[in-house]
PDB file of C-alpha atoms and ligand atoms in Angstrom:
ATOM      1  CA  UNK A 291     -13.651   3.085  30.354  1.00 93.00           C
ATOM      2  CA  UNK A 292     -16.180   1.160  28.246  1.00 96.00           C
ATOM      3  CA  UNK A 293     -15.407  -0.866  25.112  1.00 96.00           C
ATOM      4  CA  UNK A 294     -16.615   2.077  23.027  1.00 96.00           C
ATOM      5  CA  UNK A 295     -14.438   4.535  24.986  1.00 97.00           C
ATOM      6  CA  UNK A 296     -11.389   2.340  24.396  1.00 98.00           C
ATOM      7  CA  UNK A 297     -12.043   1.927  20.657  1.00 97.00           C
ATOM      8  CA  UNK A 298     -12.749   5.674  20.273  1.00 97.00           C
ATOM      9  CA  UNK A 299      -9.502   6.538  22.078  1.00 98.00           C
ATOM     10  CA  UNK A 300      -7.541   4.169  19.811  1.00 98.00           C
ATOM     11  CA  UNK A 301      -9.129   5.688  16.691  1.00 96.00           C
ATOM     12  CA  UNK A 302      -8.432   9.273  17.828  1.00 96.00           C
ATOM     13  CA  UNK A 303      -4.787   8.519  18.598  1.00 97.00           C
ATOM     14  CA  UNK A 304      -4.368   6.630  15.289  1.00 96.00           C
ATOM     15  CA  UNK A 305      -5.950   9.295  13.059  1.00 95.00           C
ATOM     16  CA  UNK A 306      -3.867  12.019  14.726  1.00 95.00           C
ATOM     17  CA  UNK A 307      -0.730  10.231  13.476  1.00 94.00           C
ATOM     18  CA  UNK A 308      -2.194   8.943  10.214  1.00 94.00           C
ATOM     19  CA  UNK A 309      -3.522  11.823   8.078  1.00 89.00           C
ATOM     20  CA  UNK A 310      -4.520   9.369   5.322  1.00 95.00           C
ATOM     21  CA  UNK A 311      -6.894   7.430   7.586  1.00 94.00           C
ATOM     22  CA  UNK A 312      -9.531  10.136   7.962  1.00 91.00           C
ATOM     23  CA  UNK A 313      -9.280  10.959   4.222  1.00 95.00           C
ATOM     24  CA  UNK A 314      -9.743   7.321   3.184  1.00 96.00           C
ATOM     25  CA  UNK A 315     -12.567   7.011   5.691  1.00 93.00           C
ATOM     26  CA  UNK A 316     -14.222  10.037   4.032  1.00 94.00           C
ATOM     27  CA  UNK A 317     -13.670   8.459   0.600  1.00 96.00           C
ATOM     28  CA  UNK A 318     -15.809   5.471   1.628  1.00 96.00           C
ATOM     29  CA  UNK A 319     -18.346   7.606   3.491  1.00 95.00           C
ATOM     30  CA  UNK A 320     -18.878   9.715   0.347  1.00 96.00           C
ATOM     31  CA  UNK A 321     -20.145   6.527  -1.361  1.00 96.00           C
ATOM     32  CA  UNK A 322     -22.631   5.983   1.442  1.00 97.00           C
ATOM     33  CA  UNK A 323     -20.557   3.263   3.096  1.00 96.00           C
ATOM     34  CA  UNK A 324     -20.500   2.681   6.836  1.00 94.00           C
ATOM     35  CA  UNK A 325     -17.055   1.417   7.797  1.00 94.00           C
ATOM     36  CA  UNK A 326     -16.755  -1.588  10.086  1.00 95.00           C
ATOM     37  CA  UNK A 327     -13.273  -2.482  11.321  1.00 96.00           C
ATOM     38  CA  UNK A 328     -12.078  -6.068  10.942  1.00 97.00           C
ATOM     39  CA  UNK A 329      -9.180  -5.647  13.354  1.00 97.00           C
ATOM     40  CA  UNK A 330      -6.818  -3.214  15.024  1.00 98.00           C
ATOM     41  CA  UNK A 331      -3.123  -4.076  15.292  1.00 98.00           C
ATOM     42  CA  UNK A 332      -0.630  -3.110  18.003  1.00 98.00           C
ATOM     43  CA  UNK A 333       3.120  -3.628  18.380  1.00 98.00           C
ATOM     44  CA  UNK A 334       5.459  -3.910  21.333  1.00 98.00           C
ATOM     45  CA  UNK A 335       8.753  -5.341  22.576  1.00 98.00           C
ATOM     46  CA  UNK A 336       8.734  -8.754  24.304  1.00 98.00           C
ATOM     47  CA  UNK A 337      10.075  -7.373  27.571  1.00 98.00           C
ATOM     48  CA  UNK A 338       8.806  -8.040  31.110  1.00 96.00           C
ATOM     49  CA  UNK A 339       5.641  -6.118  31.859  1.00 96.00           C
ATOM     50  CA  UNK A 340       5.126  -4.613  28.378  1.00 98.00           C
ATOM     51  CA  UNK A 341       4.768  -7.650  26.079  1.00 98.00           C
ATOM     52  CA  UNK A 342       1.670  -9.070  24.398  1.00 98.00           C
ATOM     53  CA  UNK A 343       0.092 -10.028  27.729  1.00 98.00           C
ATOM     54  CA  UNK A 344       0.404  -6.489  29.105  1.00 98.00           C
ATOM     55  CA  UNK A 345      -0.999  -4.878  25.960  1.00 98.00           C
ATOM     56  CA  UNK A 346      -3.846  -7.395  25.908  1.00 98.00           C
ATOM     57  CA  UNK A 347      -4.913  -6.756  29.512  1.00 98.00           C
ATOM     58  CA  UNK A 348      -7.189  -3.744  28.835  1.00 98.00           C
ATOM     59  CA  UNK A 349      -8.889  -5.756  26.059  1.00 98.00           C
ATOM     60  CA  UNK A 350      -9.271  -8.898  28.192  1.00 98.00           C
ATOM     61  CA  UNK A 351     -10.829  -6.751  30.923  1.00 98.00           C
ATOM     62  CA  UNK A 352     -13.478  -5.703  28.388  1.00 97.00           C
ATOM     63  CA  UNK A 353     -14.379  -9.140  27.066  1.00 97.00           C
ATOM     64  CA  UNK A 354     -11.889  -9.958  24.292  1.00 98.00           C
ATOM     65  CA  UNK A 355     -10.578 -13.544  24.365  1.00 98.00           C
ATOM     66  CA  UNK A 356      -7.273 -14.948  23.041  1.00 98.00           C
ATOM     67  CA  UNK A 357      -7.729 -17.130  19.964  1.00 97.00           C
ATOM     68  CA  UNK A 358      -4.550 -18.066  18.109  1.00 96.00           C
ATOM     69  CA  UNK A 359      -0.765 -17.547  18.244  1.00 97.00           C
ATOM     70  CA  UNK A 360       1.523 -16.897  15.279  1.00 96.00           C
ATOM     71  CA  UNK A 361       5.284 -16.778  14.753  1.00 95.00           C
ATOM     72  CA  UNK A 362       7.215 -14.752  12.174  1.00 93.00           C
ATOM     73  CA  UNK A 363      10.768 -16.143  12.333  1.00 93.00           C
ATOM     74  CA  UNK A 364      12.322 -13.795   9.744  1.00 91.00           C
ATOM     75  CA  UNK A 365      11.070 -10.731  11.586  1.00 93.00           C
ATOM     76  CA  UNK A 366      11.712 -12.125  15.081  1.00 96.00           C
ATOM     77  CA  UNK A 367       8.051 -11.645  16.018  1.00 96.00           C
ATOM     78  CA  UNK A 368       5.355 -13.456  17.921  1.00 97.00           C
ATOM     79  CA  UNK A 369       1.683 -12.483  17.636  1.00 97.00           C
ATOM     80  CA  UNK A 370      -1.697 -13.375  19.047  1.00 98.00           C
ATOM     81  CA  UNK A 371      -5.178 -12.333  18.065  1.00 98.00           C
ATOM     82  CA  UNK A 372      -8.179 -11.703  20.294  1.00 98.00           C
ATOM     83  CA  UNK A 373     -11.843 -11.966  19.429  1.00 97.00           C
ATOM     84  CA  UNK A 374     -14.742 -10.333  21.254  1.00 97.00           C
ATOM     85  CA  UNK A 375     -17.557 -12.889  21.657  1.00 94.00           C
ATOM     86  CA  UNK A 376     -20.008 -10.008  21.277  1.00 91.00           C
ATOM     87  CA  UNK A 377     -18.849  -9.654  17.662  1.00 88.00           C
ATOM     88  CA  UNK A 378     -21.669 -11.940  16.477  1.00 83.00           C
ATOM     89  CA  UNK A 379     -24.275  -9.539  17.835  1.00 86.00           C
ATOM     90  CA  UNK A 380     -22.246  -6.377  17.230  1.00 90.00           C
ATOM     91  CA  UNK A 381     -19.985  -6.601  14.157  1.00 86.00           C
ATOM     92  CA  UNK A 382     -18.440  -3.227  15.009  1.00 88.00           C
ATOM     93  CA  UNK A 383     -16.289  -4.950  17.667  1.00 96.00           C
ATOM     94  CA  UNK A 384     -12.954  -5.508  15.890  1.00 97.00           C
ATOM     95  CA  UNK A 385     -10.522  -8.316  16.489  1.00 98.00           C
ATOM     96  CA  UNK A 386      -7.281  -7.220  18.178  1.00 98.00           C
ATOM     97  CA  UNK A 387      -3.957  -8.392  16.708  1.00 98.00           C
ATOM     98  CA  UNK A 388      -0.964  -7.862  19.011  1.00 98.00           C
ATOM     99  CA  UNK A 389       2.624  -8.653  18.060  1.00 98.00           C
ATOM    100  CA  UNK A 390       5.874  -8.424  20.015  1.00 98.00           C
ATOM    101  CA  UNK A 391       9.530  -8.308  19.002  1.00 98.00           C
ATOM    102  CA  UNK A 392      11.665 -11.116  20.439  1.00 98.00           C
ATOM    103  CA  UNK A 393      14.532  -8.879  21.535  1.00 98.00           C
ATOM    104  CA  UNK A 394      16.917 -11.771  22.319  1.00 97.00           C
ATOM    105  CA  UNK A 395      16.979 -12.713  18.646  1.00 97.00           C
ATOM    106  CA  UNK A 396      18.479  -9.350  17.625  1.00 97.00           C
ATOM    107  CA  UNK A 397      22.202  -8.499  17.740  1.00 97.00           C
ATOM    108  CA  UNK A 398      23.590  -7.633  21.187  1.00 98.00           C
ATOM    109  CA  UNK A 399      23.904  -3.876  20.376  1.00 97.00           C
ATOM    110  CA  UNK A 400      20.290  -3.654  19.140  1.00 98.00           C
ATOM    111  CA  UNK A 401      19.008  -5.592  22.156  1.00 98.00           C
ATOM    112  CA  UNK A 402      21.004  -3.303  24.467  1.00 98.00           C
ATOM    113  CA  UNK A 403      19.503  -0.231  22.739  1.00 98.00           C
ATOM    114  CA  UNK A 404      15.981  -1.540  23.293  1.00 98.00           C
ATOM    115  CA  UNK A 405      16.741  -2.387  26.910  1.00 98.00           C
ATOM    116  CA  UNK A 406      17.986   1.191  27.304  1.00 98.00           C
ATOM    117  CA  UNK A 407      14.585   2.481  26.143  1.00 98.00           C
ATOM    118  CA  UNK A 408      12.683   0.065  28.369  1.00 98.00           C
ATOM    119  CA  UNK A 409      14.844   1.104  31.358  1.00 98.00           C
ATOM    120  CA  UNK A 410      13.319   4.613  31.054  1.00 98.00           C
ATOM    121  CA  UNK A 411       9.784   3.339  31.783  1.00 97.00           C
ATOM    122  CA  UNK A 412       8.260   4.629  35.010  1.00 95.00           C
ATOM    123  CA  UNK A 413       7.273   1.978  37.555  1.00 94.00           C
ATOM    124  CA  UNK A 414       3.895   0.416  36.812  1.00 96.00           C
ATOM    125  CA  UNK A 415       3.810   1.700  33.227  1.00 97.00           C
ATOM    126  CA  UNK A 416       2.787  -1.694  31.799  1.00 97.00           C
ATOM    127  CA  UNK A 417      -0.241  -1.863  34.090  1.00 97.00           C
ATOM    128  CA  UNK A 418      -1.843   1.304  32.742  1.00 97.00           C
ATOM    129  CA  UNK A 419      -5.380   0.764  31.531  1.00 97.00           C
ATOM    130  CA  UNK A 420      -4.608   3.124  28.636  1.00 98.00           C
ATOM    131  CA  UNK A 421      -1.417   1.233  27.645  1.00 98.00           C
ATOM    132  CA  UNK A 422      -2.752   0.538  24.083  1.00 98.00           C
ATOM    133  CA  UNK A 423      -2.650   4.287  23.358  1.00 98.00           C
ATOM    134  CA  UNK A 424      -0.109   5.498  25.954  1.00 98.00           C
ATOM    135  CA  UNK A 425       2.250   6.719  23.197  1.00 97.00           C
ATOM    136  CA  UNK A 426       6.034   6.884  23.430  1.00 98.00           C
ATOM    137  CA  UNK A 427       7.218   6.798  27.045  1.00 97.00           C
ATOM    138  CA  UNK A 428      10.955   7.130  26.379  1.00 98.00           C
ATOM    139  CA  UNK A 429      13.395   9.623  24.916  1.00 98.00           C
ATOM    140  CA  UNK A 430      15.201   8.479  21.787  1.00 98.00           C
ATOM    141  CA  UNK A 431      17.454  10.291  19.324  1.00 97.00           C
ATOM    142  CA  UNK A 432      17.266   9.951  15.554  1.00 98.00           C
ATOM    143  CA  UNK A 433      20.654   8.219  15.257  1.00 97.00           C
ATOM    144  CA  UNK A 434      19.392   5.471  17.579  1.00 97.00           C
ATOM    145  CA  UNK A 435      16.235   5.164  15.465  1.00 97.00           C
ATOM    146  CA  UNK A 436      18.399   4.819  12.324  1.00 97.00           C
ATOM    147  CA  UNK A 437      20.612   2.183  13.949  1.00 97.00           C
ATOM    148  CA  UNK A 438      17.583   0.118  14.951  1.00 97.00           C
ATOM    149  CA  UNK A 439      16.145   0.578  11.453  1.00 96.00           C
ATOM    150  CA  UNK A 440      19.251  -1.040   9.958  1.00 95.00           C
ATOM    151  CA  UNK A 441      18.396  -4.200  11.840  1.00 95.00           C
ATOM    152  CA  UNK A 442      14.628  -4.246  12.347  1.00 96.00           C
ATOM    153  CA  UNK A 443      12.035  -1.895  10.892  1.00 95.00           C
ATOM    154  CA  UNK A 444       9.685  -3.078  13.628  1.00 97.00           C
ATOM    155  CA  UNK A 445      12.160  -2.240  16.409  1.00 98.00           C
ATOM    156  CA  UNK A 446      12.588   1.265  14.988  1.00 97.00           C
ATOM    157  CA  UNK A 447       8.835   1.850  14.651  1.00 97.00           C
ATOM    158  CA  UNK A 448       8.185   0.975  18.296  1.00 98.00           C
ATOM    159  CA  UNK A 449      11.140   3.151  19.369  1.00 98.00           C
ATOM    160  CA  UNK A 450       9.689   6.138  17.485  1.00 98.00           C
ATOM    161  CA  UNK A 451       5.992   5.706  18.325  1.00 98.00           C
ATOM    162  CA  UNK A 452       5.745   3.587  21.465  1.00 98.00           C
ATOM    163  CA  UNK A 453       2.380   2.159  22.468  1.00 98.00           C
ATOM    164  CA  UNK A 454      -0.436   2.832  20.006  1.00 96.00           C
ATOM    165  CA  UNK A 455      -2.368   1.288  17.153  1.00 97.00           C
ATOM    166  CA  UNK A 456      -0.186   0.472  14.148  1.00 96.00           C
ATOM    167  CA  UNK A 457      -3.161   0.099  11.786  1.00 96.00           C
ATOM    168  CA  UNK A 458      -6.910  -0.146  11.618  1.00 97.00           C
ATOM    169  CA  UNK A 459      -8.352  -2.542   9.049  1.00 97.00           C
ATOM    170  CA  UNK A 460     -11.555  -2.002   7.081  1.00 97.00           C
ATOM    171  CA  UNK A 461     -13.809  -5.065   6.784  1.00 97.00           C
ATOM    172  CA  UNK A 462     -14.146  -5.025   2.984  1.00 97.00           C
ATOM    173  CA  UNK A 463     -16.811  -7.739   3.128  1.00 96.00           C
ATOM    174  CA  UNK A 464     -19.206  -5.189   4.626  1.00 96.00           C
ATOM    175  CA  UNK A 465     -18.762  -2.605   1.865  1.00 96.00           C
ATOM    176  CA  UNK A 466     -21.889  -2.525  -0.286  1.00 96.00           C
ATOM    177  CA  UNK A 467     -20.661  -0.515  -3.281  1.00 97.00           C
ATOM    178  CA  UNK A 468     -17.235  -2.115  -3.746  1.00 96.00           C
ATOM    179  CA  UNK A 469     -16.982  -5.738  -4.789  1.00 94.00           C
ATOM    180  CA  UNK A 470     -13.666  -7.244  -3.724  1.00 95.00           C
ATOM    181  CA  UNK A 471     -10.264  -5.878  -2.819  1.00 96.00           C
ATOM    182  CA  UNK A 472      -9.356  -5.025  -6.411  1.00 97.00           C
ATOM    183  CA  UNK A 473     -12.191  -2.469  -6.430  1.00 97.00           C
ATOM    184  CA  UNK A 474     -11.133  -1.153  -3.013  1.00 97.00           C
ATOM    185  CA  UNK A 475      -7.516  -0.830  -4.169  1.00 97.00           C
ATOM    186  CA  UNK A 476      -8.549   0.977  -7.367  1.00 97.00           C
ATOM    187  CA  UNK A 477     -10.609   3.484  -5.382  1.00 97.00           C
ATOM    188  CA  UNK A 478      -7.843   4.143  -2.844  1.00 97.00           C
ATOM    189  CA  UNK A 479      -4.979   4.248  -5.377  1.00 97.00           C
ATOM    190  CA  UNK A 480      -7.135   6.349  -7.728  1.00 97.00           C
ATOM    191  CA  UNK A 481      -7.469   8.941  -4.964  1.00 97.00           C
ATOM    192  CA  UNK A 482      -3.684   9.197  -4.835  1.00 96.00           C
ATOM    193  CA  UNK A 483      -2.783   6.921  -1.927  1.00 96.00           C
ATOM    194  CA  UNK A 484       0.237   4.659  -2.271  1.00 95.00           C
ATOM    195  CA  UNK A 485      -0.404   0.943  -1.743  1.00 96.00           C
ATOM    196  CA  UNK A 486       1.959  -1.653  -0.267  1.00 93.00           C
ATOM    197  CA  UNK A 487       3.174  -3.739  -3.236  1.00 92.00           C
ATOM    198  CA  UNK A 488       5.305  -6.161  -1.197  1.00 89.00           C
ATOM    199  CA  UNK A 489       4.226  -9.640  -2.306  1.00 86.00           C
ATOM    200  CA  UNK A 490       1.656  -8.151  -4.731  1.00 91.00           C
ATOM    201  CA  UNK A 491      -1.162  -5.683  -4.089  1.00 94.00           C
ATOM    202  CA  UNK A 492      -3.412  -8.395  -2.619  1.00 96.00           C
ATOM    203  CA  UNK A 493      -1.945 -10.722   0.000  1.00 95.00           C
ATOM    204  CA  UNK A 494      -3.662 -14.087   0.421  1.00 94.00           C
ATOM    205  CA  UNK A 495      -6.413 -15.656  -1.691  1.00 94.00           C
ATOM    206  CA  UNK A 496      -9.939 -17.042  -1.345  1.00 95.00           C
ATOM    207  CA  UNK A 497      -8.251 -20.429  -0.717  1.00 94.00           C
ATOM    208  CA  UNK A 498      -6.508 -18.877   2.303  1.00 94.00           C
ATOM    209  CA  UNK A 499      -9.964 -17.571   3.382  1.00 96.00           C
ATOM    210  CA  UNK A 500      -8.449 -14.104   3.807  1.00 96.00           C
ATOM    211  CA  UNK A 501      -7.366 -11.462   1.305  1.00 97.00           C
ATOM    212  CA  UNK A 502      -5.635  -8.305   2.522  1.00 96.00           C
ATOM    213  CA  UNK A 503      -4.189  -5.131   1.086  1.00 96.00           C
ATOM    214  CA  UNK A 504      -2.903  -1.935   2.631  1.00 95.00           C
ATOM    215  CA  UNK A 505      -1.631   1.548   2.020  1.00 95.00           C
ATOM    216  CA  UNK A 506       1.933   2.652   2.639  1.00 94.00           C
ATOM    217  CA  UNK A 507       2.363   4.456   5.949  1.00 94.00           C
ATOM    218  CA  UNK A 508       2.356   8.256   5.906  1.00 88.00           C
ATOM    219  CA  UNK A 509       5.650   9.978   6.666  1.00 93.00           C
ATOM    220  CA  UNK A 510       5.068  12.387   9.535  1.00 96.00           C
ATOM    221  CA  UNK A 511       7.203  14.739  11.632  1.00 97.00           C
ATOM    222  CA  UNK A 512       8.373  13.003  14.787  1.00 97.00           C
ATOM    223  CA  UNK A 513      10.215  14.784  17.570  1.00 97.00           C
ATOM    224  CA  UNK A 514      13.386  12.988  18.570  1.00 98.00           C
ATOM    225  CA  UNK A 515      15.825  14.068  21.297  1.00 98.00           C
ATOM    226  CA  UNK A 516      18.026  15.735  18.661  1.00 96.00           C
ATOM    227  CA  UNK A 517      15.398  17.293  16.415  1.00 97.00           C
ATOM    228  CA  UNK A 518      12.347  16.643  14.252  1.00 98.00           C
ATOM    229  CA  UNK A 519      12.560  14.101  11.450  1.00 97.00           C
ATOM    230  CA  UNK A 520      10.075  12.613   8.990  1.00 96.00           C
ATOM    231  CA  UNK A 521       9.484   8.892   9.508  1.00 96.00           C
ATOM    232  CA  UNK A 522       6.707   6.469   8.424  1.00 95.00           C
ATOM    233  CA  UNK A 523       3.868   6.301  10.963  1.00 94.00           C
ATOM    234  CA  UNK A 524       0.790   4.112  10.496  1.00 94.00           C
ATOM    235  CA  UNK A 525      -1.130   2.679   7.564  1.00 94.00           C
ATOM    236  CA  UNK A 526      -4.663   1.628   6.661  1.00 96.00           C
ATOM    237  CA  UNK A 527      -5.492  -1.970   5.827  1.00 96.00           C
ATOM    238  CA  UNK A 528      -8.360  -3.715   4.012  1.00 97.00           C
ATOM    239  CA  UNK A 529      -9.449  -7.303   4.695  1.00 97.00           C
ATOM    240  CA  UNK A 530     -11.874  -9.548   2.826  1.00 97.00           C
ATOM    241  CA  UNK A 531     -12.788 -12.750   4.657  1.00 97.00           C
ATOM    242  CA  UNK A 532     -14.162 -15.873   3.013  1.00 97.00           C
ATOM    243  CA  UNK A 533     -16.375 -18.616   4.403  1.00 96.00           C
ATOM    244  CA  UNK A 534     -15.032 -21.893   5.769  1.00 95.00           C
ATOM    245  CA  UNK A 535     -16.661 -25.155   4.647  1.00 94.00           C
ATOM    246  CA  UNK A 536     -18.881 -24.769   7.734  1.00 94.00           C
ATOM    247  CA  UNK A 537     -20.329 -21.599   6.231  1.00 94.00           C
ATOM    248  CA  UNK A 538     -18.808 -19.411   8.932  1.00 92.00           C
ATOM    249  CA  UNK A 539     -16.381 -16.660   7.975  1.00 94.00           C
ATOM    250  CA  UNK A 540     -12.728 -17.440   8.688  1.00 96.00           C
ATOM    251  CA  UNK A 541     -11.651 -15.203  11.596  1.00 94.00           C
ATOM    252  CA  UNK A 542      -7.944 -15.970  11.893  1.00 95.00           C
ATOM    253  CA  UNK A 543      -4.884 -14.592  10.118  1.00 94.00           C
ATOM    254  CA  UNK A 544      -2.533 -15.888   7.409  1.00 91.00           C
ATOM    255  CA  UNK A 545       1.098 -15.599   8.565  1.00 90.00           C
ATOM    256  CA  UNK A 546       2.579 -15.415   5.034  1.00 87.00           C
ATOM    257  CA  UNK A 547       0.323 -12.427   4.284  1.00 88.00           C
ATOM    258  CA  UNK A 548       0.902 -10.696   7.622  1.00 88.00           C
ATOM    259  CA  UNK A 549       4.631 -11.051   7.012  1.00 86.00           C
ATOM    260  CA  UNK A 550       4.269  -8.914   3.850  1.00 87.00           C
ATOM    261  CA  UNK A 551       1.943  -6.403   5.538  1.00 88.00           C
ATOM    262  CA  UNK A 552       4.577  -5.638   8.173  1.00 86.00           C
ATOM    263  CA  UNK A 553       6.496  -3.920   5.322  1.00 84.00           C
ATOM    264  CA  UNK A 554       3.834  -1.189   5.117  1.00 84.00           C
ATOM    265  CA  UNK A 555       5.771   0.926   7.623  1.00 84.00           C
ATOM    266  CA  UNK A 556       9.210   0.226   6.173  1.00 82.00           C
ATOM    267  CA  UNK A 557      11.262   3.437   5.962  1.00 67.00           C
ATOM    268  CA  UNK A 558      13.880   1.535   3.957  1.00 62.00           C
ATOM    269  CA  UNK A 559      11.539   0.957   1.018  1.00 53.00           C
ATOM    270  CA  UNK A 560      13.197   3.528  -1.239  1.00 44.00           C
ATOM    271  CA  UNK A 561      16.722   2.261  -0.714  1.00 35.00           C
TER     272      UNK A 561
HETATM  273 NI1   NI B 742      -3.582  -6.187   9.998  1.00 74.42          NI
END
């Protein structure tokens, strides 16, 4: 599997679960824009064999390199991002942002629930080359999903969807007909898509060197062990990077902003 094969597979899996993504993509294309992705984001549980390192392996094998670690104490998450050195020559190579839930920091019942899911994994599952889009490898019922949701939106999302891209992110700095995230947001909201308002429409500032906004995840039908229920799937993100004093674009992430963006899949938003 080449780099292009991997990225195509991730995009196919993501758009199948995220009806809005192809429509927003078409919205930009209709203006003559060619979309370049800033990063793709994946989620997992910090459990042996399926944590950040396991999810990163297929990317490392294809040239991506680890760059920086982050910690989100309130959400019990760790994250790391990976950069492909070929990005300078080929800007279509996105960064990869992988986070993992620190299961030990949850309550004992929630941790036991997650361990029950992980116990269903077939031997060698975490070594699959297609792990980043392997999907949900366990059976889970909706009541279990709801119980996890009470404690951690992130835990519930991974339980429902398993291993796949959580969001793609448009590099807004490469859009020619839209100047800044406010213009991007107006276009997307004007077409009827709901934006994540947690912490304001635009997270981060030029001083942070990174501004981000995102849609709200689509609710889609998901098959649980006890029936089909509508739950939030994936969202689409927009990132505008600013230059460092060196003149180079900032490539990292801003934890305070990422913390707000995690709410884009929050099923509890209407409560
Ligand atoms: Ni992101």
